CSV table of C-alpha atoms in Angstrom, one decimal:
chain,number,residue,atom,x,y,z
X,1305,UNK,CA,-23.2,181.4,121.1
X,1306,UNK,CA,-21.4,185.0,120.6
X,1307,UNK,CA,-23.7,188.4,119.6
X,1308,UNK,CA,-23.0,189.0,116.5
X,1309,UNK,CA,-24.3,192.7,115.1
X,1310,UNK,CA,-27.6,190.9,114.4
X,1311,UNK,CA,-28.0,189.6,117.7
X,1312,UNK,CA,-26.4,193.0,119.4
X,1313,UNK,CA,-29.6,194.9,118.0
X,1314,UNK,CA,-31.8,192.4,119.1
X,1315,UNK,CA,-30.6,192.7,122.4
X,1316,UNK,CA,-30.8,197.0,122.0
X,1317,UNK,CA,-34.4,196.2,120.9
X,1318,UNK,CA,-35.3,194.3,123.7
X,1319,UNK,CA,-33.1,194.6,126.7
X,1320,UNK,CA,-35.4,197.6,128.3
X,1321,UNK,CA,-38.3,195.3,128.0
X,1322,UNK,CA,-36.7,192.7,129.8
X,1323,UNK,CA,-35.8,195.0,132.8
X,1324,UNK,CA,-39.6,196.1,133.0
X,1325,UNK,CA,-40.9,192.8,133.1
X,1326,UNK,CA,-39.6,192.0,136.9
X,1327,UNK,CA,-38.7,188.2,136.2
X,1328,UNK,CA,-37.8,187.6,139.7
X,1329,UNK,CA,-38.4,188.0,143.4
X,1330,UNK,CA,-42.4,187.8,143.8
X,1331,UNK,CA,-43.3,186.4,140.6
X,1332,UNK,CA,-41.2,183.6,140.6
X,1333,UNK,CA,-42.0,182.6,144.5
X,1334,UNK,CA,-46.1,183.1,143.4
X,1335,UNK,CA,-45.4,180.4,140.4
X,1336,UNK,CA,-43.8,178.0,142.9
X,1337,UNK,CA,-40.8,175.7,143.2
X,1338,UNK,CA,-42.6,172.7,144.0
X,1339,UNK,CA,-42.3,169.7,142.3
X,1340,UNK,CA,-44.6,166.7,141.3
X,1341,UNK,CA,-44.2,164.0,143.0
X,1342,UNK,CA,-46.5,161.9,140.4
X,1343,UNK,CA,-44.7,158.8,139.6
X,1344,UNK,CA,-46.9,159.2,136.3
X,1345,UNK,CA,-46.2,160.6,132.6
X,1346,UNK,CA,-44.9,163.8,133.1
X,1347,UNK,CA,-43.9,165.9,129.8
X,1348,UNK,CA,-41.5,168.9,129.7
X,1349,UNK,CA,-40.9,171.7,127.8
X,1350,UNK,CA,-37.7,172.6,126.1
X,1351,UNK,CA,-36.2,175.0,124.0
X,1352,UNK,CA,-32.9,176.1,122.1
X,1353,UNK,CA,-32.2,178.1,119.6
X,1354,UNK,CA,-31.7,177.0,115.5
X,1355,UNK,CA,-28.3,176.5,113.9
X,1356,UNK,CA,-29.8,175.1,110.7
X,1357,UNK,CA,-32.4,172.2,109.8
X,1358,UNK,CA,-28.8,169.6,110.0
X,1359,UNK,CA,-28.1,170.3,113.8
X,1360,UNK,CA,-31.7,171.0,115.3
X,1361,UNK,CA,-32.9,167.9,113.9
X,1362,UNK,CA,-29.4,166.0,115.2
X,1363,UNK,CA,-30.8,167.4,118.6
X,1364,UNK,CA,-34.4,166.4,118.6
X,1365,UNK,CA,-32.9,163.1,118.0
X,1366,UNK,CA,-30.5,163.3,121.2
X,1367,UNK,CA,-33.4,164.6,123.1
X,1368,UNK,CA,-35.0,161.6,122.1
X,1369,UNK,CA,-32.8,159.1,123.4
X,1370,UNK,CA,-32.9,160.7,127.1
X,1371,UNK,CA,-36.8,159.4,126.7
X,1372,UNK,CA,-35.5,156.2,126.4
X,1373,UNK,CA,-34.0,156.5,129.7
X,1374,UNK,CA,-36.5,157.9,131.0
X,1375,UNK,CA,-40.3,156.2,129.9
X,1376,UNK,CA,-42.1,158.7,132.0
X,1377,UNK,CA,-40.6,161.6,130.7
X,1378,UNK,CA,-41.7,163.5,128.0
X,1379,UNK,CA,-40.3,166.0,126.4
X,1380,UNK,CA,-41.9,169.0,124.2
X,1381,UNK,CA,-38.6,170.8,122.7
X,1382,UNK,CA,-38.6,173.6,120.7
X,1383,UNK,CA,-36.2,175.1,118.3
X,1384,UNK,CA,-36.2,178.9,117.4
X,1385,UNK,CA,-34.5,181.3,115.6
X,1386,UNK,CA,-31.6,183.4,117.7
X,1387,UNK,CA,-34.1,186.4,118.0
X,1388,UNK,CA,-37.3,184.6,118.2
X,1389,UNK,CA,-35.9,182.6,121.2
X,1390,UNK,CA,-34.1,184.9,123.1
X,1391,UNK,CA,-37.8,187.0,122.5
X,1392,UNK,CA,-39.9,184.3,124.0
X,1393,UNK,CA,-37.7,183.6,126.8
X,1394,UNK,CA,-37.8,187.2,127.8
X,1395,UNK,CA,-41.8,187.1,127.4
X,1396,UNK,CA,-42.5,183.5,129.1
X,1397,UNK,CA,-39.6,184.1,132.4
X,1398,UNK,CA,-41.6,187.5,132.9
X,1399,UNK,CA,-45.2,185.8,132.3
X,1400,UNK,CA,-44.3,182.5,134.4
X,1401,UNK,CA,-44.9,179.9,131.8
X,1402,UNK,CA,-41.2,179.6,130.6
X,1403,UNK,CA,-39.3,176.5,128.9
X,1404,UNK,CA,-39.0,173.9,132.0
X,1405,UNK,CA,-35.8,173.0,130.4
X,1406,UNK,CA,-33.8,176.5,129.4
X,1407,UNK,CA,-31.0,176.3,127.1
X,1408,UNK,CA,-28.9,178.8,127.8
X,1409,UNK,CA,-25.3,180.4,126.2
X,1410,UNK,CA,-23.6,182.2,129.2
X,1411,UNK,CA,-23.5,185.1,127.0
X,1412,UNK,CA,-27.2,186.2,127.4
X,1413,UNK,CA,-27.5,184.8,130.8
X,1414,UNK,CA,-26.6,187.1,133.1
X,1415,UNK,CA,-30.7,188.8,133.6
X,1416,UNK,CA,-32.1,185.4,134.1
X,1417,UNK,CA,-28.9,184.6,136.6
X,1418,UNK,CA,-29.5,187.7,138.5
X,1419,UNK,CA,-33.0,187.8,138.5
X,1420,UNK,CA,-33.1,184.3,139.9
X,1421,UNK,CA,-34.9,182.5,137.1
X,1422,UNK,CA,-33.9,179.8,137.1
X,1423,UNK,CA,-32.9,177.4,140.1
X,1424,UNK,CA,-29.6,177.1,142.2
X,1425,UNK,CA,-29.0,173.2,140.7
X,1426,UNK,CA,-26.5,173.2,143.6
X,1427,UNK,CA,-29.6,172.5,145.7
X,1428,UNK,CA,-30.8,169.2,144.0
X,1429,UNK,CA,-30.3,166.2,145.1
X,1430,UNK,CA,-27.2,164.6,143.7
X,1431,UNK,CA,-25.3,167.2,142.1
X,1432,UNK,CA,-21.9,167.0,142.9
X,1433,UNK,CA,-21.9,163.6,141.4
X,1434,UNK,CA,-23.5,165.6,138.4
X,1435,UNK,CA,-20.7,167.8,138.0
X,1436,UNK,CA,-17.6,165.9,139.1
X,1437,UNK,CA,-16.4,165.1,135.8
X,1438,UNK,CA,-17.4,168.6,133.9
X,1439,UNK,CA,-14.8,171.3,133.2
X,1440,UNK,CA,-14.6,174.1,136.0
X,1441,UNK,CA,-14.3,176.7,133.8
X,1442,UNK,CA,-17.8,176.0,132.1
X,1443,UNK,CA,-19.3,175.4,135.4
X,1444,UNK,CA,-18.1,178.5,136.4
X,1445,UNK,CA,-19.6,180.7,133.6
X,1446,UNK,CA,-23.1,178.9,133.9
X,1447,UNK,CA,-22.9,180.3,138.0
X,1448,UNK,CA,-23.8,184.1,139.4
X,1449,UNK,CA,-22.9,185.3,142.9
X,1450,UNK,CA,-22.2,181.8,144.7
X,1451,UNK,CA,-24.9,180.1,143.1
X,1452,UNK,CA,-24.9,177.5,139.7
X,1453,UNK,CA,-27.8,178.2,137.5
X,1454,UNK,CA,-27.1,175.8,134.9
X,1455,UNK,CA,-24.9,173.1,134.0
X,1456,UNK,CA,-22.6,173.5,131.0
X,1457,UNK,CA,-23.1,171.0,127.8
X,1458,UNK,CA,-20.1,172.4,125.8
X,1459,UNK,CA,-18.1,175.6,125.3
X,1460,UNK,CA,-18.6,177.5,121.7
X,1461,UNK,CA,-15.4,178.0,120.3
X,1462,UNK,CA,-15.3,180.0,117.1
X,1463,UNK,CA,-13.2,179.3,113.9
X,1464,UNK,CA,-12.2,180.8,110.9
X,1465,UNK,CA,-13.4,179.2,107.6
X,1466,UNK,CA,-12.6,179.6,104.4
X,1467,UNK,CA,-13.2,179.1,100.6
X,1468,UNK,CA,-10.6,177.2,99.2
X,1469,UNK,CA,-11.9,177.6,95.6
X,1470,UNK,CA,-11.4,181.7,96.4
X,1471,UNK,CA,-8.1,181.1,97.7
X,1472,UNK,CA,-6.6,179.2,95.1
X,1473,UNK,CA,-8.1,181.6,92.3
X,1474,UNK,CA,-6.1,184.1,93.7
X,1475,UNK,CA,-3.0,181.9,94.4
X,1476,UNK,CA,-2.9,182.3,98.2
X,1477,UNK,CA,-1.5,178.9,99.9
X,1478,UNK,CA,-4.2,177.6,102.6
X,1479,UNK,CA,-3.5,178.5,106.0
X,1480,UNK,CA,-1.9,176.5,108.3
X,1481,UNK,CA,-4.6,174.9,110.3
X,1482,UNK,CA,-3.3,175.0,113.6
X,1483,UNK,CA,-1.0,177.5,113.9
X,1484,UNK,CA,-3.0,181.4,113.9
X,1485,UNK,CA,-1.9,183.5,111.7
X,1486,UNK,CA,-0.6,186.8,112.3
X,1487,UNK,CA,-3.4,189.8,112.0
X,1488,UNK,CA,-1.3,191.6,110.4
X,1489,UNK,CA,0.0,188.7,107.7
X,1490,UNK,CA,-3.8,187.9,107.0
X,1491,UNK,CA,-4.4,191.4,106.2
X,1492,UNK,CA,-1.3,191.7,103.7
X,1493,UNK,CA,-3.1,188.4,102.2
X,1494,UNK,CA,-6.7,189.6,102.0
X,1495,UNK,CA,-5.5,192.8,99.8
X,1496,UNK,CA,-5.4,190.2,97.2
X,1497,UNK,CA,-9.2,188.5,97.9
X,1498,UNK,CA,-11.5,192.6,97.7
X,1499,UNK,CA,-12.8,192.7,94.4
X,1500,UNK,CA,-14.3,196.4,92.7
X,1501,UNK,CA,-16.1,196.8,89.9
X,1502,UNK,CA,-17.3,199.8,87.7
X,1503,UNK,CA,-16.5,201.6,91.6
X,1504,UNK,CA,-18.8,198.7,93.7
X,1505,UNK,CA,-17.6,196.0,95.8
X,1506,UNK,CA,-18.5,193.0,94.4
X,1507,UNK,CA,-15.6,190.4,96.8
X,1508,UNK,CA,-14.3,191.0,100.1
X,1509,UNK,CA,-11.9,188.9,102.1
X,1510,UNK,CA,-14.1,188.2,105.6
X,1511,UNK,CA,-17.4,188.7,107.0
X,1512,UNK,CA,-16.7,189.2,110.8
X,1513,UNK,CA,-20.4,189.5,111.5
X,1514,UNK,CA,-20.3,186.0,113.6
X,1515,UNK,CA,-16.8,186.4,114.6
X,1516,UNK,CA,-18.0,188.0,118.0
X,1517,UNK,CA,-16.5,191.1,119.8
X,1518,UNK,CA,-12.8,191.2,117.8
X,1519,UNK,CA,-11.9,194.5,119.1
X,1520,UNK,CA,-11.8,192.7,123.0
X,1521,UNK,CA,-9.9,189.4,121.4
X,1522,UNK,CA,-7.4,191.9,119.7
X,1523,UNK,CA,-7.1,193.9,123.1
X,1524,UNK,CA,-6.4,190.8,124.7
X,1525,UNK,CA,-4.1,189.5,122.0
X,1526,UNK,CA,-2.2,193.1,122.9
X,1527,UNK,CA,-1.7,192.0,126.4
X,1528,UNK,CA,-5.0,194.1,127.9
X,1529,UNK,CA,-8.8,193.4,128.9
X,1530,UNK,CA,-11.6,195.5,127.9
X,1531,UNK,CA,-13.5,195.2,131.2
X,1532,UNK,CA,-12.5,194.7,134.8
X,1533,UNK,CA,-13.7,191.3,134.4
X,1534,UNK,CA,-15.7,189.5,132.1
X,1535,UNK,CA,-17.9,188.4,134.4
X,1536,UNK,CA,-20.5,190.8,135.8
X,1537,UNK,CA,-18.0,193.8,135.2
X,1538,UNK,CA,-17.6,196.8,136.9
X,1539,UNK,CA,-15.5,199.0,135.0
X,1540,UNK,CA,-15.2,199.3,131.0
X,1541,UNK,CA,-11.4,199.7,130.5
X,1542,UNK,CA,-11.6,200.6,126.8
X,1543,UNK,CA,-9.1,203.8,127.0
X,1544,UNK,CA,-5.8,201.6,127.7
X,1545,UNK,CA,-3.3,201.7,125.5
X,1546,UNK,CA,-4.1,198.0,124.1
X,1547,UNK,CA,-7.7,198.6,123.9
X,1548,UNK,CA,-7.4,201.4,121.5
X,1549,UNK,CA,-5.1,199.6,119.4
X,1550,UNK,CA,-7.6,196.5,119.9
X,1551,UNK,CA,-10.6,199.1,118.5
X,1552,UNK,CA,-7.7,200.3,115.8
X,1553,UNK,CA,-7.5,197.3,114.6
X,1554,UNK,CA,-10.9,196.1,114.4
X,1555,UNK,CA,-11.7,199.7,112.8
X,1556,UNK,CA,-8.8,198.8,110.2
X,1557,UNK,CA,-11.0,195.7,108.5
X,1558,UNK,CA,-13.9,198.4,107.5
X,1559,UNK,CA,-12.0,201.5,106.8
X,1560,UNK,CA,-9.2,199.6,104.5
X,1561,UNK,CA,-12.7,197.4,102.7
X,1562,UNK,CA,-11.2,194.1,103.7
X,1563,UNK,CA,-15.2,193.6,105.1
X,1564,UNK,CA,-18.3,194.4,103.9
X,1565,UNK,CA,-19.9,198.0,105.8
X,1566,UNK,CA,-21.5,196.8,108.8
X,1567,UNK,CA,-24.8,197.6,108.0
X,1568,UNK,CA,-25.1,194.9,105.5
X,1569,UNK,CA,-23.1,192.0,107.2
X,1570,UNK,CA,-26.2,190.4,108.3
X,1571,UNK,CA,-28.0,190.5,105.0
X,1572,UNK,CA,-28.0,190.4,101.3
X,1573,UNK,CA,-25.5,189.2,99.2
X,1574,UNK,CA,-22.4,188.5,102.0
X,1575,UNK,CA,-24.6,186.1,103.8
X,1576,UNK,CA,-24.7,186.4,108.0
X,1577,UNK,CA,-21.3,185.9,108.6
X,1578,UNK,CA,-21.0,181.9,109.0
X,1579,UNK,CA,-20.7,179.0,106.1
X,1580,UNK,CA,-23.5,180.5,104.4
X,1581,UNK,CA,-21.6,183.5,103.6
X,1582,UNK,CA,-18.2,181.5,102.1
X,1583,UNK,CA,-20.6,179.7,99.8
X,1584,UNK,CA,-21.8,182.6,98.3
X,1585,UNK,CA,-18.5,182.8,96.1
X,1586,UNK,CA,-18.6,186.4,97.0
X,1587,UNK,CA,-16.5,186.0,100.8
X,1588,UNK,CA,-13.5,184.5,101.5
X,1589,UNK,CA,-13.6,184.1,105.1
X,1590,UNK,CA,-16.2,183.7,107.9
X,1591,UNK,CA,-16.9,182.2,111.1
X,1592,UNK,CA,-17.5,178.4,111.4
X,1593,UNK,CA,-17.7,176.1,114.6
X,1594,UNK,CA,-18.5,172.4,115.4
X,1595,UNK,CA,-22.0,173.5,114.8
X,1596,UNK,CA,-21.5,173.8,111.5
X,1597,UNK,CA,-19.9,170.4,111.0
X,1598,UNK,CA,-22.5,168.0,110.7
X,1599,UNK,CA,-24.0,170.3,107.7
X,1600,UNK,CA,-21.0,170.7,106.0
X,1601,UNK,CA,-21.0,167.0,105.8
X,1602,UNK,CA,-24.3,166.7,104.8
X,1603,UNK,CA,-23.4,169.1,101.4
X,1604,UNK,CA,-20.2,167.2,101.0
X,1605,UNK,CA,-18.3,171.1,101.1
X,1606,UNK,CA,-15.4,169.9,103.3
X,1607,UNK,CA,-13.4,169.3,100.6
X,1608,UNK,CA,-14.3,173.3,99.7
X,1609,UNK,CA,-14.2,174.6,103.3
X,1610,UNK,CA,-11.5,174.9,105.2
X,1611,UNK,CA,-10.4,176.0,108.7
X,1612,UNK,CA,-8.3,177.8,110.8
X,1613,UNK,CA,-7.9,179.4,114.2
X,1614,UNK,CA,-8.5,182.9,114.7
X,1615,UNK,CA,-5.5,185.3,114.3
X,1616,UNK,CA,-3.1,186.2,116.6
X,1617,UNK,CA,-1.0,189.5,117.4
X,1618,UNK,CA,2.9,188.9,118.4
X,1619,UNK,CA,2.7,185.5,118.8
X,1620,UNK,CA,-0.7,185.6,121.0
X,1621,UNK,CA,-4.2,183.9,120.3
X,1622,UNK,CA,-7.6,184.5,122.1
X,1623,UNK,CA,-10.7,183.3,120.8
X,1624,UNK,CA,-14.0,184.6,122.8
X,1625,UNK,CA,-16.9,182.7,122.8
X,1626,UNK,CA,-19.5,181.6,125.7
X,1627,UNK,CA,-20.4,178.2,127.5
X,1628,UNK,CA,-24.3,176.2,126.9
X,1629,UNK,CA,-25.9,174.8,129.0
X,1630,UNK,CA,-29.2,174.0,130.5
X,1631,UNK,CA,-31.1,175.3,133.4
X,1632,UNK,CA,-34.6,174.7,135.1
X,1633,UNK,CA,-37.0,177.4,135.4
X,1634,UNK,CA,-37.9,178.7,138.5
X,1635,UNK,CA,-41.6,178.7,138.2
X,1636,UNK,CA,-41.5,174.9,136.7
X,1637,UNK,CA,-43.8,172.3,137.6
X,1638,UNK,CA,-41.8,169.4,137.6
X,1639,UNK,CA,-38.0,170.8,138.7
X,1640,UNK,CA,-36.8,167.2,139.8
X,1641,UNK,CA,-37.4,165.3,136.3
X,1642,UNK,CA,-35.9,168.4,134.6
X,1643,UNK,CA,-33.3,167.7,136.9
X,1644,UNK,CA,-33.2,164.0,135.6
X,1645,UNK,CA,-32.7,165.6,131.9
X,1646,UNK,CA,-29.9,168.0,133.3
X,1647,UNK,CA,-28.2,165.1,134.8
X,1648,UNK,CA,-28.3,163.3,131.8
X,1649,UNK,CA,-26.9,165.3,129.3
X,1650,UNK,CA,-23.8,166.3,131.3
X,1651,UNK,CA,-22.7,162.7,130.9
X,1652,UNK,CA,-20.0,161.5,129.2
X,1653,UNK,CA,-22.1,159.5,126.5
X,1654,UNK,CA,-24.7,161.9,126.1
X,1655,UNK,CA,-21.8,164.9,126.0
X,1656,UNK,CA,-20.2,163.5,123.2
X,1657,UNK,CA,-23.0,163.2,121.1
X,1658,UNK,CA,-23.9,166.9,121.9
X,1659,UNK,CA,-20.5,167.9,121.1
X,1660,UNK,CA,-20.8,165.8,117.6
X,1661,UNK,CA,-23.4,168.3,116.9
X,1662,UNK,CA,-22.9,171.5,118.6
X,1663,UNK,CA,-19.7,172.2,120.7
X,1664,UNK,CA,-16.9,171.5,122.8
X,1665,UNK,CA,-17.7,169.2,124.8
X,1666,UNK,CA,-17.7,170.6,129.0
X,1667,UNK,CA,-17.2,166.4,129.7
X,1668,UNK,CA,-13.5,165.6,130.7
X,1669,UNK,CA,-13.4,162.7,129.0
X,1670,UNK,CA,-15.5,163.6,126.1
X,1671,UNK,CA,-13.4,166.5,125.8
X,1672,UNK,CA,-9.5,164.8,126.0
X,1673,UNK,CA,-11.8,162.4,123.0
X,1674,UNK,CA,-12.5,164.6,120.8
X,1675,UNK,CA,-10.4,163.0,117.9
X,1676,UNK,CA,-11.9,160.0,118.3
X,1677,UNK,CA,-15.4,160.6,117.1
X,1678,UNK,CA,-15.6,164.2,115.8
X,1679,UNK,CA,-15.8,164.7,112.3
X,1680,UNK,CA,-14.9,166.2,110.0
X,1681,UNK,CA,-11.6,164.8,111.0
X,1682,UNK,CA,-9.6,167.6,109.1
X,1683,UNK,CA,-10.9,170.2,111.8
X,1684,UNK,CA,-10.6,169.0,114.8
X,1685,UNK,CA,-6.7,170.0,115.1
X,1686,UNK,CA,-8.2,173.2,114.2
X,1687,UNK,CA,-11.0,173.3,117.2
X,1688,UNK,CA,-7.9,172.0,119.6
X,1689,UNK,CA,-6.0,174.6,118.8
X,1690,UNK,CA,-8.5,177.4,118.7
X,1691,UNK,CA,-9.7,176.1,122.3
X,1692,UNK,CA,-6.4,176.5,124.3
X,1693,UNK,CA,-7.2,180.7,123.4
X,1694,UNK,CA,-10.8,180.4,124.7
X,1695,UNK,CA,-11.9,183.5,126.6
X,1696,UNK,CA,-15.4,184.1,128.0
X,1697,UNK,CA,-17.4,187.1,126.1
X,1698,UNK,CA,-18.8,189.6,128.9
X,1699,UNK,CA,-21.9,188.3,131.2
X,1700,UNK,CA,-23.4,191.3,132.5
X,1701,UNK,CA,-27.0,192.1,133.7
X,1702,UNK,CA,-27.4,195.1,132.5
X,1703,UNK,CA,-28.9,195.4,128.7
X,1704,UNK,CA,-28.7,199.2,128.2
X,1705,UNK,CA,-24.6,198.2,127.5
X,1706,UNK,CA,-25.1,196.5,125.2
X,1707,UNK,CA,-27.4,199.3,123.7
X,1708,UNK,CA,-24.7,201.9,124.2
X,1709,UNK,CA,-21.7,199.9,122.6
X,1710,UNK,CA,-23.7,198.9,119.7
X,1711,UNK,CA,-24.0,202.3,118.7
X,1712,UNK,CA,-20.1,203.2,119.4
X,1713,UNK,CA,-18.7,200.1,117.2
X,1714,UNK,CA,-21.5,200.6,114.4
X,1715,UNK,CA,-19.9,204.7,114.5
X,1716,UNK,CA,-16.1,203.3,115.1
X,1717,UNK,CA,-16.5,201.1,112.1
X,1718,UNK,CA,-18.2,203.7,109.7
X,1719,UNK,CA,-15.4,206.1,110.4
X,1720,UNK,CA,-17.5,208.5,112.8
X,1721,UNK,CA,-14.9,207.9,115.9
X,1722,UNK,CA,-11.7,207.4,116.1
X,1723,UNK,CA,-10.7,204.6,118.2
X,1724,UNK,CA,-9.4,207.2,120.9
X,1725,UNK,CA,-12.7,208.6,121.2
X,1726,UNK,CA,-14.5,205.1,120.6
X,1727,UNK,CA,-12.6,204.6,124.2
X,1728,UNK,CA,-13.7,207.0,126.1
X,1729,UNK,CA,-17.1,206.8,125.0
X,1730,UNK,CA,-17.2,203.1,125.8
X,1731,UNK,CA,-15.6,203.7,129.7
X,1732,UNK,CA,-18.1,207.2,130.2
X,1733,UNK,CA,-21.4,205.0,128.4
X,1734,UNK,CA,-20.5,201.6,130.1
X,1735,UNK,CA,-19.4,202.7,133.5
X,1736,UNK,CA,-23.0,204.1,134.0
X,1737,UNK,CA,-24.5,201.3,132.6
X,1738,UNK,CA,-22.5,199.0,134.5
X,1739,UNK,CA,-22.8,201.0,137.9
């Protein structure tokens, strides 16, 4: 899923640690690649990371019916927290005793890609027949250098939801759900949703927190990239004309108090940036995906959420988010009947189930389905539309970036940089880090 400023300092926290620990070459060829060829019980471990008691138990069940395929396969999954399982995957890759089965969002994948820790699935037995009905854009952000480290399960796309009850209290006409509105409409209309009382904020129109990196959408949406290429970049292009404006105008939601100050997106009383924070009462708009749709159901709040795409500048949508998917440690046991699991869940049948609870499906035919069996019905206009602007967030190895543009969006959004000198602190920070 994207890094949202929670997820950004978990990375600065950790990302030197995970460089220390070695997690490939040696280690991974002294914890073998063999596999068991016991036609016995054999029981694998899994993990993924929590979107909420609704969708991890939705997936324990689909994990479930793979056992049914399979009576000799087990499987042990685990659900964590976004920091706690990002944490332990760091900690068990380095110490060799990592998930067999690693779910993986193409967004945090590129150490374990080019430290080799997981396996080339191009090698196993049967795998073009695997992938010959799976999107080639998923596969190809799930691969690193020539070689495919995981298969895609589903893209995230994010969305914009909103609380109607806030909108109609202020007498603002819902948004068109498929159609993006203008940046600079929605900002005219979220004037009208920032509340301030006795001099303190008590309402503001978004929480961007979950929204992902808006300043390299709004770049794109300007007809620029922030990076020579999203994919193991080379080059931070963050001083172009479009990326400043793209930094300008991500600047503009903090400086003109349409969102809450960074530093308390996460937490307190604005919620973390996703449906939790439109139900507070306190924030009109926030991120929301498919994820989200099986809980929203489960409150009966579709008929007080609603959707829309993200904006768009001059006609022009992009909407960055990351593919899942699934890998097989390197330094697992029992590689071929995690290879049964991967093989399984990139199915049609099984794809659509994930995508019922998680994400766009990376299945063809799942995919050109969606409308038949995803609900709520009401947003799956929404998610088409939002997917035809999908862009891949950056994939890089190198952690210490995303230490260094932490710190220049958390000063760019507190008013300590102007965008101009956001840029050039970006391209002289990143280019290092990137070298």
């Amino acid at each position: 899923m994207d890094i949202s400023m929670t997820r950004r300092r978990f990375l600065a926290q950790t990302g030197k640690a995970a460089l220390a620990t070695g997690i490939g070459g040696a280690l991974l060829e002294a914890c073998g690649t063999t596999s068991s060829s016991s036609s016995g019980p054999v029981t694998l471990t899994y993990g993924w990371w929590s979107n909420g008691p609704t969708k991890d138990n939705a997936m324990l069940a689909w994990v479930k019916e793979f056992e049914k395929t399979q009576p000799n396969i087990k499987i042990k999954a685990e659900i964590l927290s976004w920091p706690s399982y990002w944490t332990k995957l760091q900690t068990t890759t380095a110490g060799g005793n990592a998930y067999d089965i690693i779910g993986m969002a193409s967004s945090q994948a590129g150490t374990y890609m080019d430290e080799g820790a997981m396996y080339d699935l191009s090698t196993f037995s049967g795998y073009q027949d695997a992938i010959k009905n799976l999107r080639q854009t998923d596969l190809t952000l799930c691969s690193w250098k020539g070689k495919q480290y995981s298969l895609p399960v589903g893209i995230y796309v994010p969305l914009v939801g909103y609380n109607k009850d806030m909108l109609k209290q202020a007498g603002i006409p819902f948004p068109d759900p498929v159609t993006p509105m203008e940046f600079s409409a929605f900002k005219t209309m979220a004037q009208k949703l920032v509340k301030k009382v006795n001099g303190k904020y008590t309402q503001y129109a978004i929480n961007v927190n979950d929204l992902g990196p808006l300043y390299a959408s709004f770049t794109a949406m300007r007809g620029g990239q922030f990076y020579d290429n999203p994919v193991n970049p080379t080059k931070v292009l963050a001083t172009t004309p479009e990326a400043i404006q793209g930094l300008a105008d991500y600047q503009s939601l903090f400086t003109e108090n349409l969102n809450p100050p960074y530093a308390e997106m996460a937490t307190g009383a604005w919620g973390t940036g996703d449906t939790d924070s439109l139900i507070t009462g306190k924030i009109a708009f926030a991120r929301m995906g498919a994820f989200d749709f099986a809980d929203i159901i489960s409150k009966n709040q579709q008929d007080k959420i609603g959707a829309m795409p993200l904006f768009s500048i001059n006609g022009k949508q992009v909407t960055i988010g990351n593919a899942n998917s699934f890998g097989i440690f390197k330094g697992s046991k029992n590689p071929q009947q995690a290879w049964e699991f991967l093989k399984w869940a990139v199915q049609t049948g099984p794809d659509t189930t994930y995508a019922k609870l998680s994400d766009v499906p990376s299945d063809i035919t799942a995919f050109s389905q969606m409308s038949t069996y995803l609900t709520p019905q009401v947003y799956v206009p929404t998610l088409t539309s939002a997917t035809k602007g999908f862009q891949t967030d950056v994939i890089t190895p190198h952690l210490q970036y995303g230490t260094d543009l932490l710190t220049v969006i958390t000063d760019l959004t507190n008013g300590k940089l102007t965008p101009e000198k956001a840029g050039q602190q970006l391209v002289q920070k990143g280019n290092v880090d990137l070298a």
